């Protein structure tokens, strides 16, 4: 009975037009994207995470698409002690991206934002480490979301 239910579910999914986004059919388009260097402090992490997710080599030669990302960063204290000492920060990363072909024609564009938080502790080194980890997590999450949006765009515009 259980096998029949699974088989029926598979047949229903096959008929609904569902196509997995993570398919090797998109690999050639995604790996043909050159991610331009990003100037912001966390731009290095964002760029490297995108290169990894796109299965790109990070080199401009031979690429059919160029991804330009403009990034913004901000940090805001959100938890205070009685003496006005900040004990927790929110770090917000914002990114606007433009995907174009090598002739400069804009293919798609979008924006993403990520929020991460970290605690301030007595050890300055531990606080710095927590801050860097929060920024790194936000950049990696943003890279995943941009990767998904680019994959969806290529899926919709597949030839």
CSV table of N, CA, C and O in Angstrom, one decimal, residues 15-142:
chain,number,residue,atom,x,y,z
A,15,UNK,N,3.3,15.2,-13.5
A,15,UNK,CA,2.3,15.9,-14.3
A,15,UNK,C,2.1,17.4,-14.0
A,15,UNK,O,1.4,18.1,-14.7
A,16,UNK,N,2.6,17.8,-12.8
A,16,UNK,CA,2.3,19.2,-12.4
A,16,UNK,C,3.2,20.2,-13.0
A,16,UNK,O,3.0,21.4,-12.8
A,17,UNK,N,4.3,19.8,-13.7
A,17,UNK,CA,5.2,20.8,-14.3
A,17,UNK,C,6.3,21.1,-13.3
A,17,UNK,O,7.1,22.0,-13.6
A,18,UNK,N,6.4,20.4,-12.2
A,18,UNK,CA,7.5,20.7,-11.2
A,18,UNK,C,8.8,20.2,-11.8
A,18,UNK,O,8.9,19.1,-12.4
A,19,UNK,N,9.8,21.1,-11.8
A,19,UNK,CA,11.2,20.7,-12.2
A,19,UNK,C,12.1,21.1,-11.1
A,19,UNK,O,12.1,22.3,-10.7
A,20,UNK,N,13.0,20.3,-10.7
A,20,UNK,CA,14.0,20.6,-9.7
A,20,UNK,C,14.9,21.7,-10.1
A,20,UNK,O,15.4,21.7,-11.3
A,21,UNK,N,15.2,22.7,-9.3
A,21,UNK,CA,16.1,23.8,-9.6
A,21,UNK,C,17.5,23.3,-9.7
A,21,UNK,O,18.3,23.7,-10.5
A,22,UNK,N,17.9,22.4,-8.7
A,22,UNK,CA,19.2,21.9,-8.7
A,22,UNK,C,19.4,20.8,-9.7
A,22,UNK,O,19.3,19.6,-9.4
A,23,UNK,N,19.6,21.1,-10.9
A,23,UNK,CA,19.7,20.1,-11.9
A,23,UNK,C,21.0,20.4,-12.7
A,23,UNK,O,21.4,21.6,-12.8
A,24,UNK,N,21.6,19.4,-13.2
A,24,UNK,CA,22.8,19.6,-13.9
A,24,UNK,C,22.6,20.3,-15.2
A,24,UNK,O,23.6,20.8,-15.9
A,25,UNK,N,21.4,20.5,-15.7
A,25,UNK,CA,21.1,21.2,-16.9
A,25,UNK,C,21.4,22.7,-16.7
A,25,UNK,O,21.7,23.3,-17.7
A,26,UNK,N,21.4,23.2,-15.5
A,26,UNK,CA,21.7,24.6,-15.3
A,26,UNK,C,23.2,24.9,-15.1
A,26,UNK,O,23.6,26.0,-15.1
A,27,UNK,N,24.0,23.8,-14.8
A,27,UNK,CA,25.4,24.0,-14.5
A,27,UNK,C,26.1,24.8,-15.6
A,27,UNK,O,26.9,25.7,-15.3
A,28,UNK,N,25.9,24.5,-16.9
A,28,UNK,CA,26.7,25.3,-17.9
A,28,UNK,C,26.4,26.8,-17.8
A,28,UNK,O,27.3,27.6,-18.0
A,29,UNK,N,25.2,27.2,-17.6
A,29,UNK,CA,24.9,28.6,-17.6
A,29,UNK,C,25.4,29.2,-16.3
A,29,UNK,O,26.0,30.3,-16.3
A,30,UNK,N,25.2,28.6,-15.2
A,30,UNK,CA,25.7,29.2,-13.9
A,30,UNK,C,27.2,29.2,-13.8
A,30,UNK,O,27.8,30.2,-13.3
A,31,UNK,N,27.9,28.2,-14.3
A,31,UNK,CA,29.3,28.2,-14.3
A,31,UNK,C,29.9,29.2,-15.3
A,31,UNK,O,31.1,29.5,-15.3
A,32,UNK,N,29.1,29.7,-16.2
A,32,UNK,CA,29.6,30.7,-17.2
A,32,UNK,C,29.4,32.1,-16.7
A,32,UNK,O,29.6,33.1,-17.5
A,33,UNK,N,29.2,32.3,-15.4
A,33,UNK,CA,29.0,33.6,-14.8
A,33,UNK,C,30.4,34.0,-14.1
A,33,UNK,O,30.9,33.3,-13.3
A,34,UNK,N,30.8,35.2,-14.5
A,34,UNK,CA,32.0,35.8,-13.8
A,34,UNK,C,31.5,36.7,-12.8
A,34,UNK,O,30.7,37.7,-13.0
A,35,UNK,N,31.9,36.5,-11.5
A,35,UNK,CA,31.5,37.4,-10.4
A,35,UNK,C,32.6,38.4,-10.2
A,35,UNK,O,33.7,38.1,-9.9
A,36,UNK,N,32.2,39.7,-10.4
A,36,UNK,CA,33.2,40.7,-10.3
A,36,UNK,C,33.6,40.9,-8.8
A,36,UNK,O,32.8,40.6,-7.9
A,37,UNK,N,34.8,41.3,-8.5
A,37,UNK,CA,35.2,41.6,-7.1
A,37,UNK,C,34.3,42.6,-6.5
A,37,UNK,O,33.9,43.5,-7.1
A,38,UNK,N,34.1,42.4,-5.2
A,38,UNK,CA,33.2,43.3,-4.4
A,38,UNK,C,34.0,44.0,-3.4
A,38,UNK,O,34.8,43.4,-2.6
A,39,UNK,N,33.9,45.3,-3.4
A,39,UNK,CA,34.8,46.2,-2.6
A,39,UNK,C,34.5,46.2,-1.1
A,39,UNK,O,35.4,46.4,-0.3
A,40,UNK,N,33.4,45.9,-0.6
A,40,UNK,CA,33.0,46.0,0.8
A,40,UNK,C,33.8,44.9,1.6
A,40,UNK,O,34.3,43.9,1.1
A,41,UNK,N,33.8,45.1,2.9
A,41,UNK,CA,34.5,44.3,3.8
A,41,UNK,C,34.1,42.8,3.7
A,41,UNK,O,34.9,41.9,3.7
A,42,UNK,N,32.8,42.6,3.6
A,42,UNK,CA,32.3,41.2,3.5
A,42,UNK,C,32.1,40.8,2.0
A,42,UNK,O,31.6,39.7,1.8
A,43,UNK,N,32.6,41.6,1.1
A,43,UNK,CA,32.4,41.3,-0.3
A,43,UNK,C,33.3,40.1,-0.7
A,43,UNK,O,32.9,39.3,-1.6
A,44,UNK,N,34.4,39.9,-0.1
A,44,UNK,CA,35.3,38.8,-0.4
A,44,UNK,C,34.6,37.5,-0.1
A,44,UNK,O,34.6,36.6,-0.9
A,45,UNK,N,33.9,37.4,1.1
A,45,UNK,CA,33.2,36.2,1.5
A,45,UNK,C,32.0,36.0,0.5
A,45,UNK,O,31.8,34.8,0.1
A,46,UNK,N,31.3,37.0,0.2
A,46,UNK,CA,30.1,36.9,-0.7
A,46,UNK,C,30.6,36.4,-2.1
A,46,UNK,O,30.0,35.5,-2.6
A,47,UNK,N,31.6,37.0,-2.6
A,47,UNK,CA,32.1,36.6,-3.9
A,47,UNK,C,32.6,35.1,-3.9
A,47,UNK,O,32.2,34.4,-4.8
A,48,UNK,N,33.4,34.8,-2.9
A,48,UNK,CA,33.9,33.4,-2.9
A,48,UNK,C,32.7,32.4,-2.7
A,48,UNK,O,32.8,31.3,-3.3
A,49,UNK,N,31.8,32.7,-1.9
A,49,UNK,CA,30.6,31.8,-1.7
A,49,UNK,C,29.8,31.7,-3.0
A,49,UNK,O,29.4,30.6,-3.4
A,50,UNK,N,29.7,32.7,-3.7
A,50,UNK,CA,29.0,32.7,-5.0
A,50,UNK,C,29.8,31.8,-6.0
A,50,UNK,O,29.2,31.0,-6.8
A,51,UNK,N,31.0,32.1,-6.1
A,51,UNK,CA,31.9,31.3,-7.0
A,51,UNK,C,31.7,29.8,-6.7
A,51,UNK,O,31.6,29.0,-7.6
A,52,UNK,N,31.8,29.4,-5.4
A,52,UNK,CA,31.6,28.0,-5.1
A,52,UNK,C,30.2,27.5,-5.5
A,52,UNK,O,30.1,26.4,-6.0
A,53,UNK,N,29.2,28.2,-5.2
A,53,UNK,CA,27.8,27.8,-5.5
A,53,UNK,C,27.6,27.7,-7.0
A,53,UNK,O,26.8,26.8,-7.5
A,54,UNK,N,28.2,28.6,-7.8
A,54,UNK,CA,28.0,28.6,-9.2
A,54,UNK,C,28.9,27.6,-10.0
A,54,UNK,O,28.8,27.5,-11.2
A,55,UNK,N,29.8,27.0,-9.2
A,55,UNK,CA,30.8,26.1,-9.8
A,55,UNK,C,31.6,26.9,-10.9
A,55,UNK,O,31.9,26.3,-11.9
A,56,UNK,N,32.0,28.1,-10.6
A,56,UNK,CA,32.7,28.9,-11.5
A,56,UNK,C,34.2,28.9,-11.0
A,56,UNK,O,34.5,28.5,-9.9
A,57,UNK,N,35.1,29.3,-11.9
A,57,UNK,CA,36.5,29.2,-11.5
A,57,UNK,C,37.0,30.6,-11.0
A,57,UNK,O,38.2,30.7,-10.7
A,58,UNK,N,36.2,31.6,-11.1
A,58,UNK,CA,36.6,32.9,-10.6
A,58,UNK,C,37.4,33.7,-11.6
A,58,UNK,O,37.7,34.9,-11.4
A,59,UNK,N,37.6,33.2,-12.8
A,59,UNK,CA,38.4,33.9,-13.8
A,59,UNK,C,37.4,34.4,-14.9
A,59,UNK,O,36.4,33.8,-15.2
A,60,UNK,N,37.8,35.6,-15.4
A,60,UNK,CA,36.9,36.3,-16.4
A,60,UNK,C,36.9,35.7,-17.8
A,60,UNK,O,35.9,35.7,-18.5
A,61,UNK,N,38.0,35.1,-18.2
A,61,UNK,CA,38.2,34.6,-19.5
A,61,UNK,C,37.2,33.5,-19.9
A,61,UNK,O,37.0,32.6,-19.1
A,62,UNK,N,36.6,33.7,-21.0
A,62,UNK,CA,35.7,32.6,-21.5
A,62,UNK,C,34.3,32.7,-20.9
A,62,UNK,O,33.5,31.8,-21.2
A,63,UNK,N,34.0,33.6,-20.0
A,63,UNK,CA,32.6,33.7,-19.4
A,63,UNK,C,31.7,34.4,-20.3
A,63,UNK,O,32.0,35.3,-21.0
A,64,UNK,N,30.4,33.9,-20.3
A,64,UNK,CA,29.3,34.6,-21.1
A,64,UNK,C,28.5,35.6,-20.4
A,64,UNK,O,27.8,36.4,-21.0
A,65,UNK,N,28.6,35.6,-19.0
A,65,UNK,CA,27.8,36.5,-18.2
A,65,UNK,C,28.7,37.1,-17.2
A,65,UNK,O,29.7,36.6,-16.7
A,66,UNK,N,28.3,38.3,-16.8
A,66,UNK,CA,29.0,39.1,-15.7
A,66,UNK,C,28.0,39.5,-14.6
A,66,UNK,O,27.0,40.0,-14.9
A,67,UNK,N,28.4,39.1,-13.4
A,67,UNK,CA,27.5,39.5,-12.2
A,67,UNK,C,28.2,40.6,-11.4
A,67,UNK,O,29.3,40.4,-10.9
A,68,UNK,N,27.6,41.7,-11.4
A,68,UNK,CA,28.1,42.8,-10.6
A,68,UNK,C,27.3,43.0,-9.4
A,68,UNK,O,26.0,43.1,-9.5
A,69,UNK,N,27.9,43.1,-8.2
A,69,UNK,CA,27.2,43.3,-7.0
A,69,UNK,C,27.7,44.5,-6.3
A,69,UNK,O,28.9,44.7,-6.1
A,70,UNK,N,26.7,45.3,-5.8
A,70,UNK,CA,27.0,46.5,-5.0
A,70,UNK,C,26.5,46.1,-3.6
A,70,UNK,O,25.3,45.7,-3.5
A,71,UNK,N,27.3,46.3,-2.6
A,71,UNK,CA,27.0,45.8,-1.3
A,71,UNK,C,27.0,47.0,-0.3
A,71,UNK,O,27.7,47.9,-0.4
A,72,UNK,N,26.1,46.8,0.7
A,72,UNK,CA,26.1,47.8,1.9
A,72,UNK,C,26.1,47.0,3.2
A,72,UNK,O,25.6,45.9,3.2
A,73,UNK,N,26.7,47.6,4.2
A,73,UNK,CA,26.8,46.9,5.5
A,73,UNK,C,26.5,47.9,6.6
A,73,UNK,O,26.8,49.1,6.5
A,74,UNK,N,25.8,47.4,7.6
A,74,UNK,CA,25.5,48.3,8.7
A,74,UNK,C,25.4,47.4,10.0
A,74,UNK,O,25.1,46.2,9.9
A,75,UNK,N,25.7,48.0,11.1
A,75,UNK,CA,25.6,47.3,12.4
A,75,UNK,C,24.9,48.2,13.4
A,75,UNK,O,25.1,49.5,13.4
A,76,UNK,N,24.0,47.6,14.1
A,76,UNK,CA,23.2,48.4,15.1
A,76,UNK,C,23.2,47.7,16.4
A,76,UNK,O,22.8,46.5,16.5
A,77,UNK,N,23.4,48.4,17.5
A,77,UNK,CA,23.3,47.9,18.8
A,77,UNK,C,21.8,47.7,19.2
A,77,UNK,O,21.0,48.6,19.0
A,78,UNK,N,21.5,46.5,19.7
A,78,UNK,CA,20.1,46.3,20.0
A,78,UNK,C,19.8,45.9,21.4
A,78,UNK,O,18.6,45.9,21.8
A,79,UNK,N,20.8,45.6,22.2
A,79,UNK,CA,20.6,45.2,23.6
A,79,UNK,C,21.5,46.1,24.5
A,79,UNK,O,22.7,46.1,24.2
A,80,UNK,N,20.9,46.7,25.5
A,80,UNK,CA,21.7,47.6,26.3
A,80,UNK,C,21.6,47.1,27.8
A,80,UNK,O,20.6,46.6,28.2
A,81,UNK,N,22.7,47.3,28.5
A,81,UNK,CA,22.7,47.1,30.0
A,81,UNK,C,22.2,48.4,30.6
A,81,UNK,O,22.1,49.4,30.0
A,82,UNK,N,22.1,48.3,31.9
A,82,UNK,CA,21.7,49.5,32.7
A,82,UNK,C,22.7,50.7,32.5
A,82,UNK,O,22.3,51.9,32.6
A,83,UNK,N,23.9,50.4,32.3
A,83,UNK,CA,24.9,51.5,32.1
A,83,UNK,C,25.1,51.9,30.7
A,83,UNK,O,26.1,52.5,30.3
A,84,UNK,N,24.2,51.5,29.8
A,84,UNK,CA,24.2,51.9,28.4
A,84,UNK,C,25.2,51.2,27.6
A,84,UNK,O,25.5,51.6,26.5
A,85,UNK,N,25.8,50.1,28.1
A,85,UNK,CA,26.7,49.3,27.4
A,85,UNK,C,26.0,48.4,26.4
A,85,UNK,O,25.0,47.7,26.9
A,86,UNK,N,26.4,48.3,25.2
A,86,UNK,CA,25.7,47.5,24.2
A,86,UNK,C,26.2,46.1,24.4
A,86,UNK,O,27.4,45.8,24.4
A,87,UNK,N,25.2,45.1,24.4
A,87,UNK,CA,25.6,43.7,24.6
A,87,UNK,C,25.2,42.8,23.4
A,87,UNK,O,25.6,41.7,23.4
A,88,UNK,N,24.5,43.4,22.4
A,88,UNK,CA,24.2,42.6,21.2
A,88,UNK,C,24.0,43.5,20.0
A,88,UNK,O,23.5,44.6,20.2
A,89,UNK,N,24.5,43.1,18.9
A,89,UNK,CA,24.5,43.8,17.7
A,89,UNK,C,23.8,43.0,16.6
A,89,UNK,O,23.9,41.8,16.5
A,90,UNK,N,23.1,43.7,15.8
A,90,UNK,CA,22.5,43.2,14.5
A,90,UNK,C,23.4,43.7,13.4
A,90,UNK,O,23.7,44.9,13.3
A,91,UNK,N,23.8,42.8,12.5
A,91,UNK,CA,24.6,43.2,11.3
A,91,UNK,C,23.7,42.9,10.1
A,91,UNK,O,23.2,41.9,10.0
A,92,UNK,N,23.5,44.0,9.3
A,92,UNK,CA,22.7,43.9,8.1
A,92,UNK,C,23.6,44.0,6.9
A,92,UNK,O,24.3,45.0,6.8
A,93,UNK,N,23.5,43.1,6.0
A,93,UNK,CA,24.2,43.2,4.7
A,93,UNK,C,23.1,43.3,3.6
A,93,UNK,O,22.1,42.7,3.6
A,94,UNK,N,23.3,44.3,2.7
A,94,UNK,CA,22.4,44.5,1.6
A,94,UNK,C,23.2,44.4,0.3
A,94,UNK,O,24.4,44.7,0.3
A,95,UNK,N,22.6,43.8,-0.7
A,95,UNK,CA,23.3,43.7,-2.0
A,95,UNK,C,22.3,43.9,-3.1
A,95,UNK,O,21.2,43.5,-3.1
A,96,UNK,N,22.7,44.7,-4.1
A,96,UNK,CA,22.0,44.8,-5.4
A,96,UNK,C,22.9,44.2,-6.4
A,96,UNK,O,24.1,44.5,-6.5
A,97,UNK,N,22.3,43.3,-7.2
A,97,UNK,CA,23.1,42.7,-8.2
A,97,UNK,C,22.5,42.9,-9.6
A,97,UNK,O,21.3,43.1,-9.8
A,98,UNK,N,23.4,42.8,-10.6
A,98,UNK,CA,23.0,42.9,-12.0
A,98,UNK,C,23.7,41.9,-12.8
A,98,UNK,O,25.0,41.8,-12.7
A,99,UNK,N,23.0,41.0,-13.5
A,99,UNK,CA,23.6,40.0,-14.4
A,99,UNK,C,23.4,40.5,-15.8
A,99,UNK,O,22.3,40.9,-16.2
A,100,UNK,N,24.6,40.6,-16.5
A,100,UNK,CA,24.5,41.1,-17.9
A,100,UNK,C,25.4,40.1,-18.7
A,100,UNK,O,26.2,39.3,-18.2
A,101,UNK,N,25.2,40.2,-20.0
A,101,UNK,CA,26.0,39.4,-20.9
A,101,UNK,C,27.3,40.2,-21.2
A,101,UNK,O,27.5,41.3,-20.7
A,102,UNK,N,28.2,39.7,-21.9
A,102,UNK,CA,29.5,40.3,-22.1
A,102,UNK,C,29.4,41.6,-23.0
A,102,UNK,O,30.3,42.4,-23.0
A,103,UNK,N,28.3,41.8,-23.7
A,103,UNK,CA,28.1,43.0,-24.4
A,103,UNK,C,27.5,44.1,-23.6
A,103,UNK,O,27.3,45.2,-24.1
A,104,UNK,N,27.2,43.8,-22.3
A,104,UNK,CA,26.6,44.8,-21.4
A,104,UNK,C,25.1,44.9,-21.4
A,104,UNK,O,24.6,45.7,-20.7
A,105,UNK,N,24.4,44.0,-22.0
A,105,UNK,CA,23.0,43.9,-22.0
A,105,UNK,C,22.5,43.3,-20.6
A,105,UNK,O,23.0,42.2,-20.3
A,106,UNK,N,21.7,44.1,-19.9
A,106,UNK,CA,21.2,43.6,-18.6
A,106,UNK,C,20.2,42.5,-18.8
A,106,UNK,O,19.2,42.7,-19.5
A,107,UNK,N,20.5,41.3,-18.2
A,107,UNK,CA,19.6,40.2,-18.3
A,107,UNK,C,18.6,40.1,-17.1
A,107,UNK,O,17.4,39.9,-17.3
A,108,UNK,N,19.1,40.3,-15.9
A,108,UNK,CA,18.3,40.4,-14.7
A,108,UNK,C,19.0,41.1,-13.6
A,108,UNK,O,20.2,41.3,-13.7
A,109,UNK,N,18.2,41.6,-12.7
A,109,UNK,CA,18.8,42.3,-11.5
A,109,UNK,C,17.9,42.1,-10.3
A,109,UNK,O,16.7,41.7,-10.5
A,110,UNK,N,18.4,42.3,-9.2
A,110,UNK,CA,17.6,42.1,-8.0
A,110,UNK,C,18.4,42.7,-6.7
A,110,UNK,O,19.5,43.2,-6.8
A,111,UNK,N,17.7,42.5,-5.6
A,111,UNK,CA,18.3,42.9,-4.3
A,111,UNK,C,18.1,41.8,-3.3
A,111,UNK,O,17.1,41.1,-3.4
A,112,UNK,N,19.0,41.8,-2.4
A,112,UNK,CA,18.9,40.8,-1.3
A,112,UNK,C,19.4,41.5,0.0
A,112,UNK,O,20.2,42.4,-0.1
A,113,UNK,N,18.9,41.1,1.1
A,113,UNK,CA,19.4,41.6,2.4
A,113,UNK,C,19.4,40.4,3.4
A,113,UNK,O,18.6,39.5,3.3
A,114,UNK,N,20.3,40.5,4.3
A,114,UNK,CA,20.5,39.4,5.3
A,114,UNK,C,20.8,40.1,6.6
A,114,UNK,O,21.4,41.1,6.7
A,115,UNK,N,20.2,39.5,7.7
A,115,UNK,CA,20.4,40.0,9.0
A,115,UNK,C,21.0,38.9,9.9
A,115,UNK,O,20.6,37.8,9.8
A,116,UNK,N,22.1,39.2,10.6
A,116,UNK,CA,22.7,38.3,11.5
A,116,UNK,C,23.0,39.1,12.8
A,116,UNK,O,23.1,40.3,12.8
A,117,UNK,N,23.2,38.3,13.9
A,117,UNK,CA,23.4,39.0,15.2
A,117,UNK,C,24.5,38.3,15.9
A,117,UNK,O,24.9,37.2,15.6
A,118,UNK,N,25.1,39.1,16.8
A,118,UNK,CA,26.2,38.5,17.6
A,118,UNK,C,26.1,39.2,19.0
A,118,UNK,O,25.7,40.4,19.1
A,119,UNK,N,26.7,38.5,20.0
A,119,UNK,CA,26.7,39.1,21.4
A,119,UNK,C,28.1,39.7,21.6
A,119,UNK,O,29.1,39.2,21.1
A,120,UNK,N,28.1,40.7,22.4
A,120,UNK,CA,29.3,41.3,22.9
A,120,UNK,C,29.6,40.7,24.3
A,120,UNK,O,28.8,40.7,25.2
A,121,UNK,N,30.8,40.2,24.4
A,121,UNK,CA,31.2,39.5,25.6
A,121,UNK,C,32.4,40.3,26.2
A,121,UNK,O,32.9,41.2,25.6
A,122,UNK,N,32.9,39.8,27.3
A,122,UNK,CA,34.0,40.6,28.0
A,122,UNK,C,35.3,40.5,27.2
A,122,UNK,O,36.1,41.4,27.2
A,123,UNK,N,35.6,39.4,26.5
A,123,UNK,CA,36.8,39.2,25.8
A,123,UNK,C,36.7,40.0,24.4
A,123,UNK,O,35.8,39.6,23.6
A,124,UNK,N,37.5,40.9,24.2
A,124,UNK,CA,37.5,41.6,22.8
A,124,UNK,C,37.7,40.7,21.7
A,124,UNK,O,37.1,40.8,20.6
A,125,UNK,N,38.6,39.7,21.9
A,125,UNK,CA,38.9,38.7,20.8
A,125,UNK,C,37.6,37.9,20.5
A,125,UNK,O,37.3,37.7,19.3
A,126,UNK,N,36.9,37.4,21.5
A,126,UNK,CA,35.7,36.6,21.3
A,126,UNK,C,34.6,37.5,20.7
A,126,UNK,O,33.9,37.0,19.8
A,127,UNK,N,34.5,38.7,21.0
A,127,UNK,CA,33.5,39.6,20.4
A,127,UNK,C,33.9,39.8,18.9
A,127,UNK,O,33.0,39.7,18.1
A,128,UNK,N,35.1,40.0,18.6
A,128,UNK,CA,35.6,40.2,17.2
A,128,UNK,C,35.3,38.9,16.4
A,128,UNK,O,34.8,39.0,15.3
A,129,UNK,N,35.6,37.8,17.0
A,129,UNK,CA,35.3,36.5,16.3
A,129,UNK,C,33.9,36.3,16.1
A,129,UNK,O,33.5,35.9,15.0
A,130,UNK,N,33.0,36.7,17.1
A,130,UNK,CA,31.6,36.5,16.9
A,130,UNK,C,31.1,37.5,15.8
A,130,UNK,O,30.2,37.1,15.0
A,131,UNK,N,31.6,38.7,15.8
A,131,UNK,CA,31.2,39.7,14.7
A,131,UNK,C,31.6,39.1,13.3
A,131,UNK,O,30.8,39.2,12.4
A,132,UNK,N,32.8,38.6,13.2
A,132,UNK,CA,33.2,38.1,11.9
A,132,UNK,C,32.4,36.9,11.5
A,132,UNK,O,32.1,36.7,10.3
A,133,UNK,N,32.1,36.0,12.4
A,133,UNK,CA,31.3,34.9,12.1
A,133,UNK,C,29.9,35.3,11.7
A,133,UNK,O,29.3,34.7,10.7
A,134,UNK,N,29.3,36.3,12.4
A,134,UNK,CA,27.9,36.7,12.0
A,134,UNK,C,28.0,37.3,10.6
A,134,UNK,O,27.1,37.0,9.7
A,135,UNK,N,29.0,38.1,10.2
A,135,UNK,CA,29.1,38.6,8.9
A,135,UNK,C,29.3,37.5,7.8
A,135,UNK,O,28.7,37.6,6.7
A,136,UNK,N,30.1,36.6,8.2
A,136,UNK,CA,30.4,35.5,7.3
A,136,UNK,C,29.1,34.7,7.0
A,136,UNK,O,28.8,34.3,5.8
A,137,UNK,N,28.3,34.4,8.0
A,137,UNK,CA,27.1,33.6,7.9
A,137,UNK,C,26.1,34.4,7.0
A,137,UNK,O,25.4,33.9,6.1
A,138,UNK,N,26.0,35.7,7.2
A,138,UNK,CA,25.1,36.6,6.4
A,138,UNK,C,25.5,36.6,4.9
A,138,UNK,O,24.7,36.5,4.1
A,139,UNK,N,26.8,36.7,4.7
A,139,UNK,CA,27.3,36.7,3.3
A,139,UNK,C,27.1,35.3,2.6
A,139,UNK,O,26.7,35.3,1.5
A,140,UNK,N,27.3,34.2,3.3
A,140,UNK,CA,27.0,32.9,2.8
A,140,UNK,C,25.5,32.7,2.5
A,140,UNK,O,25.1,32.2,1.5
A,141,UNK,N,24.7,33.2,3.4
A,141,UNK,CA,23.2,33.1,3.2
A,141,UNK,C,22.8,33.9,2.0
A,141,UNK,O,22.0,33.5,1.2
A,142,UNK,N,23.4,35.1,1.9
A,142,UNK,CA,23.0,36.0,0.7
A,142,UNK,C,23.5,35.3,-0.6
A,142,UNK,O,22.8,35.4,-1.6
